[in-house]
Coordinates of N, CA and C in Angstrom, one line a residue:
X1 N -61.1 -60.1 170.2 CA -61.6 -60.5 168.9 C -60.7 -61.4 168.2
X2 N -61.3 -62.2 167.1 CA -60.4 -62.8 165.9 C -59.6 -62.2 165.3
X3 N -58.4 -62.5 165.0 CA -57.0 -62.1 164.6 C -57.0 -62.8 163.0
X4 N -56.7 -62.0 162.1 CA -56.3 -62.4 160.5 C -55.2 -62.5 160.0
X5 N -54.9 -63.1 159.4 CA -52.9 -62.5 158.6 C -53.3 -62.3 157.0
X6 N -53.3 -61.3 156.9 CA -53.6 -61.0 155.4 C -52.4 -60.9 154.4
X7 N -52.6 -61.0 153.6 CA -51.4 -61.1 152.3 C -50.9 -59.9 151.5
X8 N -51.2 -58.6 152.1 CA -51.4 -56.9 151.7 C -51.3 -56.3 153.0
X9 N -51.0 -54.8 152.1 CA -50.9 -53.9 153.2 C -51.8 -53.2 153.4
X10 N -52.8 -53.7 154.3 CA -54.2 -52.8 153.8 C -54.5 -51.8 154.5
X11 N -55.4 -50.6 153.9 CA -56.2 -51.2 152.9 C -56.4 -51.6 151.5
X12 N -54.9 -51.6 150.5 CA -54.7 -51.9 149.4 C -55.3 -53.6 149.3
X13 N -55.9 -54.0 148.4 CA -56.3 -55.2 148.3 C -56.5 -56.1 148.9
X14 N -58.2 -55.7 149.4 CA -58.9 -56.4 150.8 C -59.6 -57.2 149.5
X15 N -59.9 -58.6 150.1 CA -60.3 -60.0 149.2 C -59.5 -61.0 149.2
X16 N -60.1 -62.0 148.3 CA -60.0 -63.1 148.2 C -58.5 -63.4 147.6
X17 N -57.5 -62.2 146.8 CA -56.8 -62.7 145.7 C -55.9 -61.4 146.1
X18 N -55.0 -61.2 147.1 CA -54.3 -60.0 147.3 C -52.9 -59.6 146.9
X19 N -52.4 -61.1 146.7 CA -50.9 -61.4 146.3 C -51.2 -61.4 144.5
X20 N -52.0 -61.9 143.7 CA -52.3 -62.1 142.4 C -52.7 -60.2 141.7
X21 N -53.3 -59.9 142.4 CA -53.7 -58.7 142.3 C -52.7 -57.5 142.8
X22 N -51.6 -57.7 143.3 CA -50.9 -56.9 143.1 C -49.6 -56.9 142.3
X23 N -49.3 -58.4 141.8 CA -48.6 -58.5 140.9 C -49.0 -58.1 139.3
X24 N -50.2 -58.3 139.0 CA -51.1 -58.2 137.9 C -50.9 -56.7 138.1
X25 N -51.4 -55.7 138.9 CA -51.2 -54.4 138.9 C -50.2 -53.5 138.2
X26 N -48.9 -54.5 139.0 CA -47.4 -54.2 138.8 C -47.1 -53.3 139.8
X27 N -48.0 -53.4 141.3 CA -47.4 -52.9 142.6 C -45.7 -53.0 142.6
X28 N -45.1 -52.2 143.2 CA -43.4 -52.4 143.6 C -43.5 -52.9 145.0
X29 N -44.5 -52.4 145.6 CA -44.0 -53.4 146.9 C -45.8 -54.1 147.3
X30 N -45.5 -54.8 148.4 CA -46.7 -55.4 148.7 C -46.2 -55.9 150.4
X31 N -47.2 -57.0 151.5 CA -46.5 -57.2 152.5 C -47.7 -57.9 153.0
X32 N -47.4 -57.7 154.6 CA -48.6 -58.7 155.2 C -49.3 -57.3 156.5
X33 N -50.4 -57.8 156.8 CA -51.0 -57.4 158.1 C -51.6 -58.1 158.5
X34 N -51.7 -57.8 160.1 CA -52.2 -58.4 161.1 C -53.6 -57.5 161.7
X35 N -54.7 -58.1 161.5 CA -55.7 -56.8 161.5 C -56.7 -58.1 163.1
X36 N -57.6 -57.0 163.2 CA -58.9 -57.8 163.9 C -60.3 -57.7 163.3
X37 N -60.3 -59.3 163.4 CA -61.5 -59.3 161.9 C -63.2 -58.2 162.9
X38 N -63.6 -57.6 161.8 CA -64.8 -57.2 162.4 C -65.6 -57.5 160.7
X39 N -67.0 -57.2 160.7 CA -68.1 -57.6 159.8 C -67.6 -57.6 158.6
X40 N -66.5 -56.4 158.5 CA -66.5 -56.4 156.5 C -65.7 -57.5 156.2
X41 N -65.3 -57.2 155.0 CA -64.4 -58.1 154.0 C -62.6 -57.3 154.1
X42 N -62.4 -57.7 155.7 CA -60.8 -56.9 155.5 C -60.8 -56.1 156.0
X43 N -61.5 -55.3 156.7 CA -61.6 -54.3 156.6 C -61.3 -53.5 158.3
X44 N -61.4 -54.6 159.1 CA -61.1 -54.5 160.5 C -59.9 -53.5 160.9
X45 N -59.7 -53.2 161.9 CA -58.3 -52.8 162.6 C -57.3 -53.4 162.5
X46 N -55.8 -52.8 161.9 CA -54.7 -53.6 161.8 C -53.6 -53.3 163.2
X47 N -52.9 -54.1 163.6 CA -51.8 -53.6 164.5 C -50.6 -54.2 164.1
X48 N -50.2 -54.5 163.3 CA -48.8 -54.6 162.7 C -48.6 -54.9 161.2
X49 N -47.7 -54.6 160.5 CA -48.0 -54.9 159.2 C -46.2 -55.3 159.1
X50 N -45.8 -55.6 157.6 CA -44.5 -55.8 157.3 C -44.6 -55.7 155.8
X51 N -43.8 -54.8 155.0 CA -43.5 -54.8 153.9 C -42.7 -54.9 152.9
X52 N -42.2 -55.1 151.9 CA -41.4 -56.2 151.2 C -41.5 -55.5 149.9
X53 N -40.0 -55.9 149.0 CA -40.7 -55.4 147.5 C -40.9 -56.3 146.9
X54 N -41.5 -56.3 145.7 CA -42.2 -57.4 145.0 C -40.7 -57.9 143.9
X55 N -40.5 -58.9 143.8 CA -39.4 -59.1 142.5 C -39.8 -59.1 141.4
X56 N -39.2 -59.0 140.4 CA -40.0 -58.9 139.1 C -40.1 -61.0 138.7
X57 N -39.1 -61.6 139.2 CA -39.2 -62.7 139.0 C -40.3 -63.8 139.6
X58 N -40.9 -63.4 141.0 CA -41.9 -63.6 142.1 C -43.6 -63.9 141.1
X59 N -44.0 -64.6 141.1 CA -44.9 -65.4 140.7 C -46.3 -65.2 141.9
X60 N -47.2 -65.3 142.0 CA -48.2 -65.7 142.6 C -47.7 -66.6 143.6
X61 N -47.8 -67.6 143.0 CA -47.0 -69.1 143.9 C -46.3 -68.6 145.0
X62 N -45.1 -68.1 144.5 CA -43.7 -68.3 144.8 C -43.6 -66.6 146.1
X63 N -44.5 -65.8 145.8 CA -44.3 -64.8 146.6 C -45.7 -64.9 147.7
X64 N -46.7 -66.0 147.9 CA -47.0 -66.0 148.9 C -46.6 -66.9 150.0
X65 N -46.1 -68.0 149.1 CA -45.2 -68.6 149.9 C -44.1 -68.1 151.0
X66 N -43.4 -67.0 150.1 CA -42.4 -66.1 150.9 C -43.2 -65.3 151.8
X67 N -44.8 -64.8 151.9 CA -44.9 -64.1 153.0 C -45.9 -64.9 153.8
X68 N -46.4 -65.9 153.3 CA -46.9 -67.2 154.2 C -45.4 -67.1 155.3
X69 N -44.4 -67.0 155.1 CA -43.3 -67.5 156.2 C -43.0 -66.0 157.1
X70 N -43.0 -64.8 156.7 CA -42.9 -64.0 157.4 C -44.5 -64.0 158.0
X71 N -45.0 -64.0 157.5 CA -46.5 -63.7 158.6 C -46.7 -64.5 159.6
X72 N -46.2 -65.7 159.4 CA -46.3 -66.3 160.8 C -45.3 -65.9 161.6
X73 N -44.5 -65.3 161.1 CA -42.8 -65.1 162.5 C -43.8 -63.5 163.1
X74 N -44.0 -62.8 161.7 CA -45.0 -61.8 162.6 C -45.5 -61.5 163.3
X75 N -46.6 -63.0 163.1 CA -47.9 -63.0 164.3 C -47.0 -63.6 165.6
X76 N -46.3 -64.4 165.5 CA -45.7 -65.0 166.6 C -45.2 -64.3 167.6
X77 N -44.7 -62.9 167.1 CA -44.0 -61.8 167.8 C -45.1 -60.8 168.6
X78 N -46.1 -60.5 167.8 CA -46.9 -59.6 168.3 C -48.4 -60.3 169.0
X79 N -48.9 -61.5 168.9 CA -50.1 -62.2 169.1 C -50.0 -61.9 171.1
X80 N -49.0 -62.1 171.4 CA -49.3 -61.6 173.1 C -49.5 -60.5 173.3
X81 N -48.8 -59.6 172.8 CA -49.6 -57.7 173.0 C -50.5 -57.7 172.5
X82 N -50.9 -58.2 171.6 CA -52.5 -58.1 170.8 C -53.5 -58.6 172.6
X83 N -53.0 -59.9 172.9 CA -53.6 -60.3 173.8 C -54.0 -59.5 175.0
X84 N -52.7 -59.3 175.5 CA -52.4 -58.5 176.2 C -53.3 -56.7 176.5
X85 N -53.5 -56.3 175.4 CA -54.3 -55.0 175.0 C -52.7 -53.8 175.2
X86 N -51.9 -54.6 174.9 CA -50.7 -53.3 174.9 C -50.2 -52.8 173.6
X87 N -51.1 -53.0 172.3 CA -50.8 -52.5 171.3 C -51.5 -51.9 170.6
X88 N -51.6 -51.2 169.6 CA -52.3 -50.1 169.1 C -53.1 -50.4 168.5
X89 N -54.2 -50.6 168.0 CA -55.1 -50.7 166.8 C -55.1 -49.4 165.8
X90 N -54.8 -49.5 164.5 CA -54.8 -48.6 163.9 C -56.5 -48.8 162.8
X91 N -57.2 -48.3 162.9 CA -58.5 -48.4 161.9 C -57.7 -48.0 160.5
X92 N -58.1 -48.6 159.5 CA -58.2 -48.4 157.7 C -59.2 -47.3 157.3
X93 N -57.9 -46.7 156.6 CA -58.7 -45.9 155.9 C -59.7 -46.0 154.5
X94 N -60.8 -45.7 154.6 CA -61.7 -47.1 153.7 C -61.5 -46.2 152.0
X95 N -60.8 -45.0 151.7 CA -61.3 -44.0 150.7 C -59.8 -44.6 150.2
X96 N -58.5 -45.3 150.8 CA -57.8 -46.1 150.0 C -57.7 -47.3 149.8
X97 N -58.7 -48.0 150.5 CA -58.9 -49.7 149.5 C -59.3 -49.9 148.2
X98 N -58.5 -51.2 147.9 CA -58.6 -51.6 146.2 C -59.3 -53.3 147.2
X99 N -60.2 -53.7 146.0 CA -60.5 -54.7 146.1 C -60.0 -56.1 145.1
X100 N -59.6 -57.0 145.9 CA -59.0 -58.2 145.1 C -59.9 -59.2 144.6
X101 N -60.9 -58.8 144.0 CA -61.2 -60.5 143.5 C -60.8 -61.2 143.3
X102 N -61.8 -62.2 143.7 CA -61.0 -63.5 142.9 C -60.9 -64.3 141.7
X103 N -59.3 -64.8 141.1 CA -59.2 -64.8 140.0 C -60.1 -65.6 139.2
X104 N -60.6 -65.6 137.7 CA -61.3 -65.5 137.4 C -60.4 -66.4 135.6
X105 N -60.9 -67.8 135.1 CA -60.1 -68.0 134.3 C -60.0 -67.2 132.7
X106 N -61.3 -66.7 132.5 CA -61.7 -65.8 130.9 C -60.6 -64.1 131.4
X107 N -60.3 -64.0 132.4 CA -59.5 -63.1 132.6 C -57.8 -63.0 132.5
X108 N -57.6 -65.0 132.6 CA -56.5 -65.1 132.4 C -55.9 -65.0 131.0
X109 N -56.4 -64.3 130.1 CA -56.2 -64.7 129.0 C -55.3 -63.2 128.7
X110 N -53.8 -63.8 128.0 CA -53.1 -63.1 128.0 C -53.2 -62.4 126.7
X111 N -53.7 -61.0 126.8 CA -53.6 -59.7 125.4 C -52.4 -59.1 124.9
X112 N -52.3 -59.9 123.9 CA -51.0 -59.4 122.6 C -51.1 -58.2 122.3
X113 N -52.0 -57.1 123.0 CA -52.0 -55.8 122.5 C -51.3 -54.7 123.5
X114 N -51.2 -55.8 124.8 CA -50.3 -54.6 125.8 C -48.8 -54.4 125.7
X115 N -48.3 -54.1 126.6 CA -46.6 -53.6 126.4 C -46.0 -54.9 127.4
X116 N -45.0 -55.4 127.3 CA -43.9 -56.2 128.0 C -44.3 -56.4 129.6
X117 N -44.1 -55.4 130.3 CA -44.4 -55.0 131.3 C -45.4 -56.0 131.7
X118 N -46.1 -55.2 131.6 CA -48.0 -55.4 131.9 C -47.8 -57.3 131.3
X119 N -47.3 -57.9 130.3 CA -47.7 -59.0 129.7 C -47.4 -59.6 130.7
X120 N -45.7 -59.6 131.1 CA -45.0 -60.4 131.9 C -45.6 -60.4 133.5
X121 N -46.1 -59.3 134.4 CA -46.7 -59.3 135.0 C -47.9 -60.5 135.6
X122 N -48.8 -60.2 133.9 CA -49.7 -61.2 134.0 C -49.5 -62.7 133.9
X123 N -48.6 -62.8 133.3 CA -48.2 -64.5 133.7 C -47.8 -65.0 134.6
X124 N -46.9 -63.8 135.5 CA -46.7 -64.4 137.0 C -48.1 -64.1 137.7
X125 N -48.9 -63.3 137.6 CA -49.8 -63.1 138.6 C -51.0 -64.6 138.7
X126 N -50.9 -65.1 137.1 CA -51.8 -66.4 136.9 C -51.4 -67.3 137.1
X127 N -50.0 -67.3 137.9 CA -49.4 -68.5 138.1 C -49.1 -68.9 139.0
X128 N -49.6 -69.7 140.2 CA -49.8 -71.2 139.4 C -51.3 -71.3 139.2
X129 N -52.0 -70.5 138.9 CA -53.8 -70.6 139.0 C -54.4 -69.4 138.5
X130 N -55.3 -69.6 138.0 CA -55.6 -70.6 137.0 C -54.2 -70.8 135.2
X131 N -53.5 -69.9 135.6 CA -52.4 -70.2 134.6 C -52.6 -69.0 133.1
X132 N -52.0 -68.2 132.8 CA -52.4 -67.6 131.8 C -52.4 -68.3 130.6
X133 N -53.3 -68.0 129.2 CA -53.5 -68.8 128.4 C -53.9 -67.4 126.8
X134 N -53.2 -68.5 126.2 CA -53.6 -68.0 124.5 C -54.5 -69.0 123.4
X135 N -55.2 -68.8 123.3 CA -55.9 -69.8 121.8 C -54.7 -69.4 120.6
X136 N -54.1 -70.6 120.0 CA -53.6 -70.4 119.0 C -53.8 -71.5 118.3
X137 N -54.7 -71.4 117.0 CA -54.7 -72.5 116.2 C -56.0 -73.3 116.5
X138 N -56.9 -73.0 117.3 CA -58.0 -73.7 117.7 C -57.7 -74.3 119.2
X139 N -56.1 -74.0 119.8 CA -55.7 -74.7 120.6 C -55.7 -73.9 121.9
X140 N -55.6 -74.2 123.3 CA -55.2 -73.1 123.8 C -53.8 -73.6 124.2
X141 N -53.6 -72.7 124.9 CA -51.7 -72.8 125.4 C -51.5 -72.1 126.7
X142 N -51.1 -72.6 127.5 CA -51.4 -72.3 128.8 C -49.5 -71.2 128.9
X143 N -49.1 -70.3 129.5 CA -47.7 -69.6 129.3 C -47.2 -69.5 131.2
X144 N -47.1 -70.3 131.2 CA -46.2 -70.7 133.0 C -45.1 -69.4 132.9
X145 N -44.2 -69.3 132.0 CA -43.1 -68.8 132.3 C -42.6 -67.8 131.1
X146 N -42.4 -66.4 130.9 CA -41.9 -65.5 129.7 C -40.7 -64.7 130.4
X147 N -40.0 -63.8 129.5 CA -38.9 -62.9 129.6 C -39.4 -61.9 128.6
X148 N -38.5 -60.8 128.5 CA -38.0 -60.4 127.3 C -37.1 -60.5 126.5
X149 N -37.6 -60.2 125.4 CA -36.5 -61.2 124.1 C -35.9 -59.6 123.3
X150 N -34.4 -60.0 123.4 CA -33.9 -58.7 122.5 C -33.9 -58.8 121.0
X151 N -35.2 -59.4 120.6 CA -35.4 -59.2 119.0 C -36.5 -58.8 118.7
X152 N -36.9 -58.4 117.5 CA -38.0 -57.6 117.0 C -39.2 -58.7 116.2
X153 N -40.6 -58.6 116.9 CA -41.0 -59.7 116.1 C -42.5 -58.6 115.8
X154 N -43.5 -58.7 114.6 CA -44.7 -57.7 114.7 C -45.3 -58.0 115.2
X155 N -45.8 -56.6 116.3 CA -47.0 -56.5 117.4 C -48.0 -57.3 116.7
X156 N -48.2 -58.3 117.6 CA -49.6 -58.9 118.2 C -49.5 -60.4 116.8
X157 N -48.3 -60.7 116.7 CA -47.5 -61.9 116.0 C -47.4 -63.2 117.0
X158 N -47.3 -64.4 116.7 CA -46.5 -65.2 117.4 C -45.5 -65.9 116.4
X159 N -44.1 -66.2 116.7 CA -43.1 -66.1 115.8 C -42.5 -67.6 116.3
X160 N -42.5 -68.3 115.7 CA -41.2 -69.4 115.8 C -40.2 -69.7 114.6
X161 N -40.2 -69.2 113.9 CA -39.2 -69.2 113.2 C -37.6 -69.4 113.5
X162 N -37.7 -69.1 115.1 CA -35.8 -68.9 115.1 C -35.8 -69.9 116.1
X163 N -36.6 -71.0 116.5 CA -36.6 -71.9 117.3 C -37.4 -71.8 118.6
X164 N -37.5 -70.2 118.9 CA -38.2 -69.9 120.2 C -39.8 -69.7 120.0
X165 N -40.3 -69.7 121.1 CA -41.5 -69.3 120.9 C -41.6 -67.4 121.1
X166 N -41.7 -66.9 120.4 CA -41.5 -65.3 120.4 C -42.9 -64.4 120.2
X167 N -43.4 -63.6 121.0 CA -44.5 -63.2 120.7 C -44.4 -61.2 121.0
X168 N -44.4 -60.6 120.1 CA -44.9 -59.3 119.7 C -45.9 -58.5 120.0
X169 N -45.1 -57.9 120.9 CA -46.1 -57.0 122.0 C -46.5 -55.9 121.4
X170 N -46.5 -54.4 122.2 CA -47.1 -52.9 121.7 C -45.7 -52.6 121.9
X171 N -44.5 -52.9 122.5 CA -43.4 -51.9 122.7 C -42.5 -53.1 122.5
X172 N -42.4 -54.1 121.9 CA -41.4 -54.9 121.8 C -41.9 -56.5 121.8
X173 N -40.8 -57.2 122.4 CA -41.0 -58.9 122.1 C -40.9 -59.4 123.4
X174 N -41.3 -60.8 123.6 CA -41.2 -61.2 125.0 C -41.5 -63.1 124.4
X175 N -40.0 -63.7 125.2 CA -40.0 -64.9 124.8 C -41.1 -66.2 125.8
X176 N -41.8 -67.0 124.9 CA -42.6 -67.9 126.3 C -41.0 -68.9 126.6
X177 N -41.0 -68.7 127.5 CA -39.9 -69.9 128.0 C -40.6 -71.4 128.4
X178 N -41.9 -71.2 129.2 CA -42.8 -72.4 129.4 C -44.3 -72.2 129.3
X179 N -44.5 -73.2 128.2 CA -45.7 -73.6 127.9 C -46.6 -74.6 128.3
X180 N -47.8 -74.7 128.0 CA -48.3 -76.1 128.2 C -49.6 -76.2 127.3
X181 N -49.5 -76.8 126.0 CA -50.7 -77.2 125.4 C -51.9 -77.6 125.8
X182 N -53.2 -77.4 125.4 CA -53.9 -78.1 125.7 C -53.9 -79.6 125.8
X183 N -54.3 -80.0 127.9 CA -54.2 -81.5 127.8 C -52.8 -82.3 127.6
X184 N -51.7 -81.5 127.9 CA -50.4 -82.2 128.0 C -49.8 -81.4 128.9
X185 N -48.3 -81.8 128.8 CA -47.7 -81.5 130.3 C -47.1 -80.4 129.7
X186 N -46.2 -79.6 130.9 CA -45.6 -78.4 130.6 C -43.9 -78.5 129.6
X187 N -43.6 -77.8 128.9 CA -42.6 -78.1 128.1 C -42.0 -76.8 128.0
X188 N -40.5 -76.3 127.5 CA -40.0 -75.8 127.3 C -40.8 -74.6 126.0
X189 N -40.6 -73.8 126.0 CA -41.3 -72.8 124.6 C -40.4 -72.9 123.5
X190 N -39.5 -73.4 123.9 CA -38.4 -74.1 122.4 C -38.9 -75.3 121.8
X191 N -38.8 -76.4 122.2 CA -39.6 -77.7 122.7 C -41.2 -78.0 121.8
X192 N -41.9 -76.7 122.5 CA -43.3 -76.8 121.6 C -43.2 -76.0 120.2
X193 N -42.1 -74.7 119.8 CA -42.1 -74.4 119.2 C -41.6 -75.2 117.9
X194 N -40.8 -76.0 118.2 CA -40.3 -77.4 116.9 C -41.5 -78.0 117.0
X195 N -42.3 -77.9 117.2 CA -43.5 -79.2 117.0 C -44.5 -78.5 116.2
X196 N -44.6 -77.0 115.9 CA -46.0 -76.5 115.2 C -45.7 -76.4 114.1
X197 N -46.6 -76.6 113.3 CA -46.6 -77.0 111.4 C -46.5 -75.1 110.7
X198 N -46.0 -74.0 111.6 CA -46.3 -72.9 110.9 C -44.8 -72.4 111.6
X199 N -44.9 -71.2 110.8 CA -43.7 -70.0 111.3 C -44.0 -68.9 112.1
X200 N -44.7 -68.4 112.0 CA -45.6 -67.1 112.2 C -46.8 -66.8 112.2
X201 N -47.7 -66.2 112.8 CA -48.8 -66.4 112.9 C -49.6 -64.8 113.5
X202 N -50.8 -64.1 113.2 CA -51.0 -63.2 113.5 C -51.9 -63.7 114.2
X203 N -52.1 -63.1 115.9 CA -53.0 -63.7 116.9 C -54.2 -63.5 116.6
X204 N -54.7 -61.9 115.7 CA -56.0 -61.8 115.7 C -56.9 -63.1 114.5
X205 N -55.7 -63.4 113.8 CA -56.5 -64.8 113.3 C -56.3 -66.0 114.2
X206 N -55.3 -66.2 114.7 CA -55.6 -67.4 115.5 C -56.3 -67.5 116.5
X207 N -56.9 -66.8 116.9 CA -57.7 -66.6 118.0 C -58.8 -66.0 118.1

């Protein structure tokens, strides 16, 4: 049969979006398998898999790229015992699949009401696609790149006051390091934050 290289360890996130979806989660680890496709969505026999921890710095982008490169050294190692019939087929267990849709942009929209964690997550998971985004000001703002910031700013605030772009979670602060306004290029979150006519701003009105 047809041979797959999937971007999970399944049956954790069979679909379209497996690497996005487990960063958005806040999975610790994730990996690749080598399954044989049959009718469903993923759902085939796997015979080798490889697993990896997730970094907290690893992006969408940037960590399928990294198992885009082990999955092929994978397949390259095992694709003749597959051939061959000298290796195992293991069937999925179907009562632990999670399903990955795919991403979806009214979903990328980053909530000033969760905790650090979860925020930061979601900007790597949307990135580089569709990009997570805030309406502020009539505007939207697309957020490529955040941290945490060791200052206190109020939940569900966006703060430029101190030069940075600072934004006020449920359990603390978290700085945008890269932005991108509507319809212009990407810039520094220092950068855009000298450019806006305000100090502070409470999201449930700007948005």
């Amino acid at each position: 049969g047809f041979v797959n290289l999937h971007f999970s360890l399944l049956p954790r996130w069979r679909g379209a979006a497996p690497v996005a979806r487990a960063i958005l989660a806040g999975d610790e680890h994730t990996g690749v398998s080598l399954m044989q496709l049959d009718s469903g969505l993923d759902t085939g026999p796997v015979f080798a898999t490889w697993r990896t921890e997730i970094a907290r710095s690893e992006t969408t982008g940037t960590l399928t790229a990294r198992l885009a490169g082990v999955g092929a050294a994978l397949l390259a190692s095992q694709l003749q015992d597959y051939v061959d019939g000298s290796i195992q087929l293991m069937d999925q267990v179907d009562e632990y699949a999670t399903i990955a849709g795919k991403l979806e942009t009214p979903e990328a929209r980053l909530d000033h009401r969760v905790d650090r964690d979860t925020a930061l997550s979601h900007v790597r998971a949307f990135n580089p696609s569709p990009g997570a985004w805030m309406d502020v000001e009539g505007e939207r703002i697309k957020v490529w790149k955040a941290t945490r910031a060791p200052v206190q700013v109020p939940a569900g605030s966006l703060d430029v006051s101190s030069g940075a772009a600072l934004l006020g979670l449920s359990d603390g602060t978290i700085e945008l390091l890269e932005v991108q306004p509507g319809g212009k290029r990407r810039m520094r979150g220092a950068e855009w934050a000298r450019g806006v006519t305000w100090e502070s701003i409470p999201l449930d009105k700007a948005d």
